[in-house]
JSON list of C-alpha atoms in Angstrom, two decimals:
[
{"chain": "A", "resi": 30, "resn": "MET", "atom": "CA", "xyz": [-3.12, 25.22, -7.70]},
{"chain": "A", "resi": 31, "resn": "ILE", "atom": "CA", "xyz": [-1.94, 21.89, -6.74]},
{"chain": "A", "resi": 32, "resn": "ARG", "atom": "CA", "xyz": [1.69, 21.70, -5.50]},
{"chain": "A", "resi": 33, "resn": "ILE", "atom": "CA", "xyz": [2.93, 17.74, -6.27]},
{"chain": "A", "resi": 34, "resn": "ASN", "atom": "CA", "xyz": [6.16, 17.15, -2.82]},
{"chain": "A", "resi": 35, "resn": "LYS", "atom": "CA", "xyz": [6.35, 13.28, -4.59]},
{"chain": "A", "resi": 36, "resn": "GLU", "atom": "CA", "xyz": [5.10, 12.88, -7.53]},
{"chain": "A", "resi": 37, "resn": "ILE", "atom": "CA", "xyz": [4.18, 9.12, -7.48]},
{"chain": "A", "resi": 38, "resn": "PRO", "atom": "CA", "xyz": [4.80, 7.13, -10.63]},
{"chain": "A", "resi": 39, "resn": "LYS", "atom": "CA", "xyz": [1.37, 6.95, -12.65]},
{"chain": "A", "resi": 40, "resn": "ASP", "atom": "CA", "xyz": [3.38, 3.13, -12.72]},
{"chain": "A", "resi": 41, "resn": "LYS", "atom": "CA", "xyz": [3.54, 1.94, -9.43]},
{"chain": "A", "resi": 42, "resn": "LEU", "atom": "CA", "xyz": [-0.79, 3.10, -8.31]},
{"chain": "A", "resi": 43, "resn": "ARG", "atom": "CA", "xyz": [-1.95, -0.06, -9.20]},
{"chain": "A", "resi": 44, "resn": "LEU", "atom": "CA", "xyz": [-5.96, 1.71, -8.73]},
{"chain": "A", "resi": 45, "resn": "LEU", "atom": "CA", "xyz": [-7.46, 5.19, -7.37]},
{"chain": "A", "resi": 46, "resn": "ILE", "atom": "CA", "xyz": [-10.69, 5.08, -5.36]},
{"chain": "A", "resi": 47, "resn": "PHE", "atom": "CA", "xyz": [-12.80, 8.77, -5.00]},
{"chain": "A", "resi": 48, "resn": "ASP", "atom": "CA", "xyz": [-15.14, 9.48, -3.51]},
{"chain": "A", "resi": 49, "resn": "LEU", "atom": "CA", "xyz": [-18.28, 10.95, -5.31]},
{"chain": "A", "resi": 50, "resn": "ASP", "atom": "CA", "xyz": [-20.22, 13.14, -2.85]},
{"chain": "A", "resi": 51, "resn": "GLY", "atom": "CA", "xyz": [-18.26, 16.34, -2.21]},
{"chain": "A", "resi": 52, "resn": "THR", "atom": "CA", "xyz": [-14.82, 14.87, -4.06]},
{"chain": "A", "resi": 53, "resn": "LEU", "atom": "CA", "xyz": [-16.20, 13.89, -7.53]},
{"chain": "A", "resi": 54, "resn": "VAL", "atom": "CA", "xyz": [-19.81, 16.18, -7.50]},
{"chain": "A", "resi": 55, "resn": "ASP", "atom": "CA", "xyz": [-21.98, 18.06, -5.25]},
{"chain": "A", "resi": 56, "resn": "SER", "atom": "CA", "xyz": [-24.81, 16.48, -4.35]},
{"chain": "A", "resi": 57, "resn": "ARG", "atom": "CA", "xyz": [-26.09, 18.23, -1.38]},
{"chain": "A", "resi": 58, "resn": "LYS", "atom": "CA", "xyz": [-28.86, 19.89, -3.15]},
{"chain": "A", "resi": 59, "resn": "ASP", "atom": "CA", "xyz": [-30.70, 17.03, -4.75]},
{"chain": "A", "resi": 60, "resn": "LEU", "atom": "CA", "xyz": [-29.65, 15.67, -1.10]},
{"chain": "A", "resi": 61, "resn": "ALA", "atom": "CA", "xyz": [-31.40, 18.04, 1.66]},
{"chain": "A", "resi": 62, "resn": "ASN", "atom": "CA", "xyz": [-34.28, 18.32, -1.60]},
{"chain": "A", "resi": 63, "resn": "SER", "atom": "CA", "xyz": [-35.80, 15.06, -1.28]},
{"chain": "A", "resi": 64, "resn": "ILE", "atom": "CA", "xyz": [-34.64, 14.87, 3.18]},
{"chain": "A", "resi": 65, "resn": "ASN", "atom": "CA", "xyz": [-37.33, 17.69, 2.20]},
{"chain": "A", "resi": 66, "resn": "ALA", "atom": "CA", "xyz": [-40.20, 16.10, 0.94]},
{"chain": "A", "resi": 67, "resn": "MET", "atom": "CA", "xyz": [-39.85, 13.21, 3.06]},
{"chain": "A", "resi": 68, "resn": "LEU", "atom": "CA", "xyz": [-39.98, 15.61, 5.97]},
{"chain": "A", "resi": 69, "resn": "GLY", "atom": "CA", "xyz": [-42.58, 16.64, 4.80]},
{"chain": "A", "resi": 70, "resn": "ASN", "atom": "CA", "xyz": [-44.56, 14.37, 3.26]},
{"chain": "A", "resi": 71, "resn": "TYR", "atom": "CA", "xyz": [-44.15, 12.86, 7.58]},
{"chain": "A", "resi": 72, "resn": "GLN", "atom": "CA", "xyz": [-45.63, 16.56, 8.76]},
{"chain": "A", "resi": 73, "resn": "ARG", "atom": "CA", "xyz": [-41.73, 17.37, 9.54]},
{"chain": "A", "resi": 74, "resn": "ALA", "atom": "CA", "xyz": [-40.57, 19.79, 10.01]},
{"chain": "A", "resi": 75, "resn": "GLN", "atom": "CA", "xyz": [-37.87, 20.82, 7.16]},
{"chain": "A", "resi": 76, "resn": "LEU", "atom": "CA", "xyz": [-34.79, 21.51, 7.22]},
{"chain": "A", "resi": 77, "resn": "ALA", "atom": "CA", "xyz": [-32.05, 24.70, 6.12]},
{"chain": "A", "resi": 78, "resn": "ASP", "atom": "CA", "xyz": [-29.61, 21.97, 3.44]},
{"chain": "A", "resi": 79, "resn": "ASP", "atom": "CA", "xyz": [-26.43, 23.59, 5.29]},
{"chain": "A", "resi": 80, "resn": "ILE", "atom": "CA", "xyz": [-28.13, 21.53, 8.32]},
{"chain": "A", "resi": 81, "resn": "ILE", "atom": "CA", "xyz": [-28.78, 18.66, 5.88]},
{"chain": "A", "resi": 82, "resn": "ALA", "atom": "CA", "xyz": [-24.97, 19.05, 4.78]},
{"chain": "A", "resi": 83, "resn": "THR", "atom": "CA", "xyz": [-24.12, 18.01, 8.51]},
{"chain": "A", "resi": 84, "resn": "PHE", "atom": "CA", "xyz": [-25.87, 14.74, 8.07]},
{"chain": "A", "resi": 85, "resn": "ILE", "atom": "CA", "xyz": [-24.60, 13.54, 4.46]},
{"chain": "A", "resi": 86, "resn": "GLY", "atom": "CA", "xyz": [-21.79, 10.77, 4.18]},
{"chain": "A", "resi": 87, "resn": "ASP", "atom": "CA", "xyz": [-22.47, 7.89, 6.15]},
{"chain": "A", "resi": 88, "resn": "GLY", "atom": "CA", "xyz": [-24.90, 6.25, 3.04]},
{"chain": "A", "resi": 89, "resn": "ALA", "atom": "CA", "xyz": [-28.54, 6.92, 3.31]},
{"chain": "A", "resi": 90, "resn": "PRO", "atom": "CA", "xyz": [-29.79, 4.75, 6.74]},
{"chain": "A", "resi": 91, "resn": "THR", "atom": "CA", "xyz": [-28.38, 7.32, 8.62]},
{"chain": "A", "resi": 92, "resn": "LEU", "atom": "CA", "xyz": [-28.49, 10.32, 6.36]},
{"chain": "A", "resi": 93, "resn": "VAL", "atom": "CA", "xyz": [-32.69, 9.83, 6.99]},
{"chain": "A", "resi": 94, "resn": "ARG", "atom": "CA", "xyz": [-32.20, 8.91, 10.86]},
{"chain": "A", "resi": 95, "resn": "ARG", "atom": "CA", "xyz": [-30.15, 11.68, 11.88]},
{"chain": "A", "resi": 96, "resn": "SER", "atom": "CA", "xyz": [-32.58, 14.47, 9.62]},
{"chain": "A", "resi": 97, "resn": "LEU", "atom": "CA", "xyz": [-35.57, 12.60, 11.88]},
{"chain": "A", "resi": 98, "resn": "GLY", "atom": "CA", "xyz": [-33.33, 13.83, 14.67]},
{"chain": "A", "resi": 99, "resn": "PHE", "atom": "CA", "xyz": [-32.56, 10.58, 15.74]},
{"chain": "A", "resi": 100, "resn": "THR", "atom": "CA", "xyz": [-28.53, 10.46, 16.87]},
{"chain": "A", "resi": 101, "resn": "ASP", "atom": "CA", "xyz": [-26.30, 7.31, 16.06]},
{"chain": "A", "resi": 102, "resn": "ASP", "atom": "CA", "xyz": [-26.38, 5.95, 19.17]},
{"chain": "A", "resi": 103, "resn": "HIS", "atom": "CA", "xyz": [-29.93, 6.43, 19.72]},
{"chain": "A", "resi": 104, "resn": "ASP", "atom": "CA", "xyz": [-31.28, 2.84, 20.55]},
{"chain": "A", "resi": 105, "resn": "LEU", "atom": "CA", "xyz": [-34.35, 2.94, 18.58]},
{"chain": "A", "resi": 106, "resn": "GLY", "atom": "CA", "xyz": [-38.24, 0.98, 19.53]},
{"chain": "A", "resi": 107, "resn": "ALA", "atom": "CA", "xyz": [-39.41, -1.68, 17.37]},
{"chain": "A", "resi": 108, "resn": "LYS", "atom": "CA", "xyz": [-42.16, 1.22, 16.34]},
{"chain": "A", "resi": 109, "resn": "GLU", "atom": "CA", "xyz": [-39.28, 3.87, 15.48]},
{"chain": "A", "resi": 110, "resn": "GLU", "atom": "CA", "xyz": [-37.14, 1.24, 13.86]},
{"chain": "A", "resi": 111, "resn": "GLU", "atom": "CA", "xyz": [-40.30, 1.12, 10.98]},
{"chain": "A", "resi": 112, "resn": "PHE", "atom": "CA", "xyz": [-40.47, 4.24, 10.41]},
{"chain": "A", "resi": 113, "resn": "ILE", "atom": "CA", "xyz": [-37.37, 4.52, 9.55]},
{"chain": "A", "resi": 114, "resn": "GLU", "atom": "CA", "xyz": [-37.53, 2.36, 7.50]},
{"chain": "A", "resi": 115, "resn": "ASP", "atom": "CA", "xyz": [-40.58, 3.45, 5.74]},
{"chain": "A", "resi": 116, "resn": "ALA", "atom": "CA", "xyz": [-39.17, 7.52, 5.67]},
{"chain": "A", "resi": 117, "resn": "LEU", "atom": "CA", "xyz": [-36.24, 5.70, 4.05]},
{"chain": "A", "resi": 118, "resn": "VAL", "atom": "CA", "xyz": [-38.21, 4.12, 1.37]},
{"chain": "A", "resi": 119, "resn": "PHE", "atom": "CA", "xyz": [-40.15, 6.71, 0.47]},
{"chain": "A", "resi": 120, "resn": "PHE", "atom": "CA", "xyz": [-36.70, 9.35, 0.64]},
{"chain": "A", "resi": 121, "resn": "LEU", "atom": "CA", "xyz": [-35.74, 6.77, -2.33]},
{"chain": "A", "resi": 122, "resn": "GLU", "atom": "CA", "xyz": [-38.08, 6.95, -4.64]},
{"chain": "A", "resi": 123, "resn": "TYR", "atom": "CA", "xyz": [-38.04, 11.01, -4.47]},
{"chain": "A", "resi": 124, "resn": "TYR", "atom": "CA", "xyz": [-34.27, 10.55, -5.08]},
{"chain": "A", "resi": 125, "resn": "ARG", "atom": "CA", "xyz": [-34.55, 7.95, -8.23]},
{"chain": "A", "resi": 126, "resn": "GLU", "atom": "CA", "xyz": [-35.96, 10.84, -9.84]},
{"chain": "A", "resi": 127, "resn": "HIS", "atom": "CA", "xyz": [-34.83, 13.59, -8.41]},
{"chain": "A", "resi": 128, "resn": "LYS", "atom": "CA", "xyz": [-30.98, 13.36, -8.17]},
{"chain": "A", "resi": 129, "resn": "LEU", "atom": "CA", "xyz": [-29.74, 14.86, -11.42]},
{"chain": "A", "resi": 130, "resn": "ASP", "atom": "CA", "xyz": [-32.01, 17.76, -10.93]},
{"chain": "A", "resi": 131, "resn": "PHE", "atom": "CA", "xyz": [-29.34, 20.33, -9.19]},
{"chain": "A", "resi": 132, "resn": "THR", "atom": "CA", "xyz": [-25.76, 17.64, -9.12]},
{"chain": "A", "resi": 133, "resn": "TYR", "atom": "CA", "xyz": [-23.17, 18.15, -11.07]},
{"chain": "A", "resi": 134, "resn": "ALA", "atom": "CA", "xyz": [-18.96, 17.84, -11.09]},
{"chain": "A", "resi": 135, "resn": "TYR", "atom": "CA", "xyz": [-17.28, 19.82, -9.98]},
{"chain": "A", "resi": 136, "resn": "GLU", "atom": "CA", "xyz": [-15.27, 21.87, -12.18]},
{"chain": "A", "resi": 137, "resn": "GLY", "atom": "CA", "xyz": [-11.96, 20.73, -13.04]},
{"chain": "A", "resi": 138, "resn": "VAL", "atom": "CA", "xyz": [-12.38, 17.03, -12.26]},
{"chain": "A", "resi": 139, "resn": "LYS", "atom": "CA", "xyz": [-12.90, 16.13, -15.75]},
{"chain": "A", "resi": 140, "resn": "GLU", "atom": "CA", "xyz": [-9.81, 18.10, -16.47]},
{"chain": "A", "resi": 141, "resn": "ALA", "atom": "CA", "xyz": [-8.07, 16.09, -13.66]},
{"chain": "A", "resi": 142, "resn": "LEU", "atom": "CA", "xyz": [-9.07, 13.08, -14.63]},
{"chain": "A", "resi": 143, "resn": "ASN", "atom": "CA", "xyz": [-7.53, 13.48, -17.27]},
{"chain": "A", "resi": 144, "resn": "MET", "atom": "CA", "xyz": [-5.01, 14.60, -16.67]},
{"chain": "A", "resi": 145, "resn": "ILE", "atom": "CA", "xyz": [-3.34, 11.21, -14.44]},
{"chain": "A", "resi": 146, "resn": "ALA", "atom": "CA", "xyz": [-5.39, 8.93, -17.08]},
{"chain": "A", "resi": 147, "resn": "GLY", "atom": "CA", "xyz": [-3.30, 6.16, -17.16]},
{"chain": "A", "resi": 148, "resn": "THR", "atom": "CA", "xyz": [-3.05, 4.48, -14.42]},
{"chain": "A", "resi": 149, "resn": "PRO", "atom": "CA", "xyz": [-2.57, 0.99, -15.28]},
{"chain": "A", "resi": 150, "resn": "GLY", "atom": "CA", "xyz": [-5.27, 0.03, -13.20]},
{"chain": "A", "resi": 151, "resn": "GLY", "atom": "CA", "xyz": [-7.97, 1.98, -13.63]},
{"chain": "A", "resi": 152, "resn": "TYR", "atom": "CA", "xyz": [-9.82, 4.18, -11.45]},
{"chain": "A", "resi": 153, "resn": "ALA", "atom": "CA", "xyz": [-13.00, 3.57, -9.82]},
{"chain": "A", "resi": 154, "resn": "VAL", "atom": "CA", "xyz": [-16.14, 5.24, -7.10]},
{"chain": "A", "resi": 155, "resn": "LEU", "atom": "CA", "xyz": [-16.73, 4.22, -3.57]},
{"chain": "A", "resi": 156, "resn": "SER", "atom": "CA", "xyz": [-19.41, 5.98, -2.82]},
{"chain": "A", "resi": 157, "resn": "ASN", "atom": "CA", "xyz": [-22.10, 5.31, 0.57]},
{"chain": "A", "resi": 158, "resn": "LYS", "atom": "CA", "xyz": [-24.55, 6.14, -1.52]},
{"chain": "A", "resi": 159, "resn": "PRO", "atom": "CA", "xyz": [-27.55, 3.66, -3.07]},
{"chain": "A", "resi": 160, "resn": "VAL", "atom": "CA", "xyz": [-24.83, 1.67, -6.25]},
{"chain": "A", "resi": 161, "resn": "ASN", "atom": "CA", "xyz": [-27.91, 2.67, -8.53]},
{"chain": "A", "resi": 162, "resn": "PRO", "atom": "CA", "xyz": [-28.14, 6.71, -8.61]},
{"chain": "A", "resi": 163, "resn": "SER", "atom": "CA", "xyz": [-24.22, 6.17, -7.51]},
{"chain": "A", "resi": 164, "resn": "ARG", "atom": "CA", "xyz": [-23.92, 4.83, -11.30]},
{"chain": "A", "resi": 165, "resn": "ALA", "atom": "CA", "xyz": [-26.45, 6.87, -12.64]},
{"chain": "A", "resi": 166, "resn": "ILE", "atom": "CA", "xyz": [-24.71, 10.37, -11.33]},
{"chain": "A", "resi": 167, "resn": "VAL", "atom": "CA", "xyz": [-21.75, 8.86, -13.46]},
{"chain": "A", "resi": 168, "resn": "ASN", "atom": "CA", "xyz": [-23.51, 7.96, -16.49]},
{"chain": "A", "resi": 169, "resn": "ALA", "atom": "CA", "xyz": [-25.53, 10.78, -16.59]},
{"chain": "A", "resi": 170, "resn": "LEU", "atom": "CA", "xyz": [-22.62, 13.74, -16.03]},
{"chain": "A", "resi": 171, "resn": "GLY", "atom": "CA", "xyz": [-19.76, 12.95, -18.64]},
{"chain": "A", "resi": 172, "resn": "LEU", "atom": "CA", "xyz": [-18.38, 10.68, -15.37]},
{"chain": "A", "resi": 173, "resn": "GLY", "atom": "CA", "xyz": [-18.64, 7.00, -16.85]},
{"chain": "A", "resi": 174, "resn": "GLY", "atom": "CA", "xyz": [-16.25, 6.70, -19.32]},
{"chain": "A", "resi": 175, "resn": "TYR", "atom": "CA", "xyz": [-13.11, 7.03, -16.71]},
{"chain": "A", "resi": 176, "resn": "PHE", "atom": "CA", "xyz": [-14.53, 4.63, -14.17]},
{"chain": "A", "resi": 177, "resn": "LYS", "atom": "CA", "xyz": [-13.99, 0.98, -13.95]},
{"chain": "A", "resi": 178, "resn": "SER", "atom": "CA", "xyz": [-16.07, 0.55, -11.73]},
{"chain": "A", "resi": 179, "resn": "VAL", "atom": "CA", "xyz": [-18.52, 2.56, -9.24]},
{"chain": "A", "resi": 180, "resn": "TYR", "atom": "CA", "xyz": [-19.21, 0.71, -6.16]},
{"chain": "A", "resi": 181, "resn": "GLY", "atom": "CA", "xyz": [-22.04, 1.61, -3.04]},
{"chain": "A", "resi": 182, "resn": "GLY", "atom": "CA", "xyz": [-22.65, 1.36, 0.11]},
{"chain": "A", "resi": 183, "resn": "ASN", "atom": "CA", "xyz": [-25.36, -1.10, -0.62]},
{"chain": "A", "resi": 184, "resn": "SER", "atom": "CA", "xyz": [-21.78, -2.61, -2.81]},
{"chain": "A", "resi": 185, "resn": "PHE", "atom": "CA", "xyz": [-20.48, -4.55, 0.07]},
{"chain": "A", "resi": 186, "resn": "GLU", "atom": "CA", "xyz": [-21.42, -5.64, 3.26]},
{"chain": "A", "resi": 187, "resn": "THR", "atom": "CA", "xyz": [-20.25, -2.99, 4.96]},
{"chain": "A", "resi": 188, "resn": "LYS", "atom": "CA", "xyz": [-20.31, 1.17, 4.12]},
{"chain": "A", "resi": 189, "resn": "LYS", "atom": "CA", "xyz": [-17.00, 3.27, 4.53]},
{"chain": "A", "resi": 190, "resn": "PRO", "atom": "CA", "xyz": [-14.67, 4.28, 6.06]},
{"chain": "A", "resi": 191, "resn": "ASP", "atom": "CA", "xyz": [-14.44, 0.00, 6.90]},
{"chain": "A", "resi": 192, "resn": "PRO", "atom": "CA", "xyz": [-11.23, -1.09, 4.72]},
{"chain": "A", "resi": 193, "resn": "LEU", "atom": "CA", "xyz": [-13.68, -3.89, 3.06]},
{"chain": "A", "resi": 194, "resn": "ALA", "atom": "CA", "xyz": [-14.52, -2.32, 0.50]},
{"chain": "A", "resi": 195, "resn": "SER", "atom": "CA", "xyz": [-12.12, -1.05, -0.66]},
{"chain": "A", "resi": 196, "resn": "ILE", "atom": "CA", "xyz": [-10.11, -4.64, -0.18]},
{"chain": "A", "resi": 197, "resn": "HIS", "atom": "CA", "xyz": [-12.96, -5.71, -2.46]},
{"chain": "A", "resi": 198, "resn": "CYS", "atom": "CA", "xyz": [-12.29, -2.81, -5.64]},
{"chain": "A", "resi": 199, "resn": "PHE", "atom": "CA", "xyz": [-8.73, -4.07, -5.24]},
{"chain": "A", "resi": 200, "resn": "ALA", "atom": "CA", "xyz": [-9.40, -7.62, -5.45]},
{"chain": "A", "resi": 201, "resn": "ASN", "atom": "CA", "xyz": [-11.54, -6.94, -8.54]},
{"chain": "A", "resi": 202, "resn": "MET", "atom": "CA", "xyz": [-9.77, -5.11, -10.01]},
{"chain": "A", "resi": 203, "resn": "GLU", "atom": "CA", "xyz": [-7.03, -7.79, -9.90]},
{"chain": "A", "resi": 204, "resn": "SER", "atom": "CA", "xyz": [-9.27, -10.04, -10.34]},
{"chain": "A", "resi": 205, "resn": "ARG", "atom": "CA", "xyz": [-10.32, -8.28, -13.87]},
{"chain": "A", "resi": 206, "resn": "GLN", "atom": "CA", "xyz": [-6.20, -8.61, -14.65]},
{"chain": "A", "resi": 207, "resn": "SER", "atom": "CA", "xyz": [-5.51, -12.13, -13.73]},
{"chain": "A", "resi": 208, "resn": "LYS", "atom": "CA", "xyz": [-8.53, -12.61, -16.45]},
{"chain": "A", "resi": 209, "resn": "ARG", "atom": "CA", "xyz": [-6.88, -10.72, -19.84]}
]
């Protein structure tokens, strides 16, 4: 049950920005399957879905890097960087074909979006997942009509939680509104 402590008037909201994975949709199974396909391609041991889920959230390059056993602070040599880049390409190609095998919108997402419909600035999706699969997932799951924009981890110079992406979302929304 949702408890509202202080209601925010809709007319005061400029833009609502939603994350995709873990907020609007559950994509863990497709991500885990794609990581395990990549690991199998390189004769690496598969990982449990629950382990892979702990690596999700900071974009595809970091997901692949962590799944290959490299820590975030590990200084990589040229061969390791090249290997991770090759693995990332394989992962992205596989995921592109399998991103909707098991991914689904969480129960109640459409109903919640309908309840808050009418926000003057509208809604945007901001994901660390690359923009093309993000848009494809949003559209395939029937969520596209709710969002004025969908941005991915490759839409801006930095990824969340860096505020630059949110700043760009607001700037793009204001630019669109001023053209009306």
